Amino acid sequence: MSSNTSDLIKPNKIDVKELGTHTSKITLEPLESGFGHTMGNAFRRI
């Protein structure tokens, strides 16, 4: 994991697919180690 925020890996693949009226699948690649859980929890709460 990077110690400086400017050195963090930023996702270059962002894909949003609507699966239904209230459901979507969001894909972000690549992410820093451990950020998948952080982003998943944030998106789940919106």
PDB file of C-alpha atoms in Angstrom:
ATOM      1  CA  MET A   1       0.000   0.000   0.000  1.00  0.00           C
ATOM      2  CA  SER A   2       1.233   3.457  -0.834  1.00  0.00           C
ATOM      3  CA  SER A   3       2.136   5.910   1.919  1.00  0.00           C
ATOM      4  CA  ASN A   4       1.274   8.958  -0.198  1.00  0.00           C
ATOM      5  CA  THR A   5      -2.221   9.524  -1.582  1.00  0.00           C
ATOM      6  CA  SER A   6      -0.868  10.723  -4.931  1.00  0.00           C
ATOM      7  CA  ASP A   7       0.866   7.330  -5.382  1.00  0.00           C
ATOM      8  CA  LEU A   8      -2.314   5.265  -4.927  1.00  0.00           C
ATOM      9  CA  ILE A   9      -3.358   2.997  -7.776  1.00  0.00           C
ATOM     10  CA  LYS A  10      -6.316   4.589  -9.532  1.00  0.00           C
ATOM     11  CA  PRO A  11      -8.802   2.394 -11.417  1.00  0.00           C
ATOM     12  CA  ASN A  12      -8.516   2.629 -15.198  1.00  0.00           C
ATOM     13  CA  LYS A  13     -11.446   0.295 -15.933  1.00  0.00           C
ATOM     14  CA  ILE A  14     -14.816   1.513 -14.650  1.00  0.00           C
ATOM     15  CA  ASP A  15     -17.871  -0.382 -15.833  1.00  0.00           C
ATOM     16  CA  VAL A  16     -21.471   0.128 -14.649  1.00  0.00           C
ATOM     17  CA  LYS A  17     -24.148  -2.295 -15.841  1.00  0.00           C
ATOM     18  CA  GLU A  18     -27.798  -1.843 -14.889  1.00  0.00           C
ATOM     19  CA  LEU A  19     -29.266  -5.249 -14.067  1.00  0.00           C
ATOM     20  CA  GLY A  20     -32.709  -4.049 -13.023  1.00  0.00           C
ATOM     21  CA  THR A  21     -34.595  -1.001 -11.825  1.00  0.00           C
ATOM     22  CA  HIS A  22     -32.906  -1.111  -8.404  1.00  0.00           C
ATOM     23  CA  THR A  23     -29.817  -3.220  -9.160  1.00  0.00           C
ATOM     24  CA  SER A  24     -26.491  -2.455 -10.847  1.00  0.00           C
ATOM     25  CA  LYS A  25     -23.117  -4.149 -11.171  1.00  0.00           C
ATOM     26  CA  ILE A  26     -20.126  -1.818 -10.761  1.00  0.00           C
ATOM     27  CA  THR A  27     -16.635  -2.994 -11.740  1.00  0.00           C
ATOM     28  CA  LEU A  28     -13.500  -0.995 -10.840  1.00  0.00           C
ATOM     29  CA  GLU A  29     -10.049  -2.338 -11.770  1.00  0.00           C
ATOM     30  CA  PRO A  30      -7.343  -2.254 -10.468  1.00  0.00           C
ATOM     31  CA  LEU A  31      -7.606  -1.215  -6.804  1.00  0.00           C
ATOM     32  CA  GLU A  32      -5.086  -1.085  -3.959  1.00  0.00           C
ATOM     33  CA  SER A  33      -5.043  -4.086  -1.652  1.00  0.00           C
ATOM     34  CA  GLY A  34      -8.019  -3.940   0.728  1.00  0.00           C
ATOM     35  CA  PHE A  35      -9.876  -1.216  -1.157  1.00  0.00           C
ATOM     36  CA  GLY A  36     -12.381  -3.678  -2.648  1.00  0.00           C
ATOM     37  CA  HIS A  37     -14.051  -4.179   0.731  1.00  0.00           C
ATOM     38  CA  THR A  38     -13.991  -0.435   1.426  1.00  0.00           C
ATOM     39  CA  MET A  39     -15.556   0.460  -1.923  1.00  0.00           C
ATOM     40  CA  GLY A  40     -18.051  -2.425  -1.712  1.00  0.00           C
ATOM     41  CA  ASN A  41     -19.329  -1.252   1.670  1.00  0.00           C
ATOM     42  CA  ALA A  42     -19.613   2.342   0.440  1.00  0.00           C
ATOM     43  CA  PHE A  43     -21.547   1.408  -2.730  1.00  0.00           C
ATOM     44  CA  ARG A  44     -23.799  -0.986  -0.810  1.00  0.00           C
ATOM     45  CA  ARG A  45     -24.924   1.861   1.458  1.00  0.00           C
ATOM     46  CA  ILE A  46     -25.954   4.287  -1.305  1.00  0.00           C
TER      47      ILE A  46
END
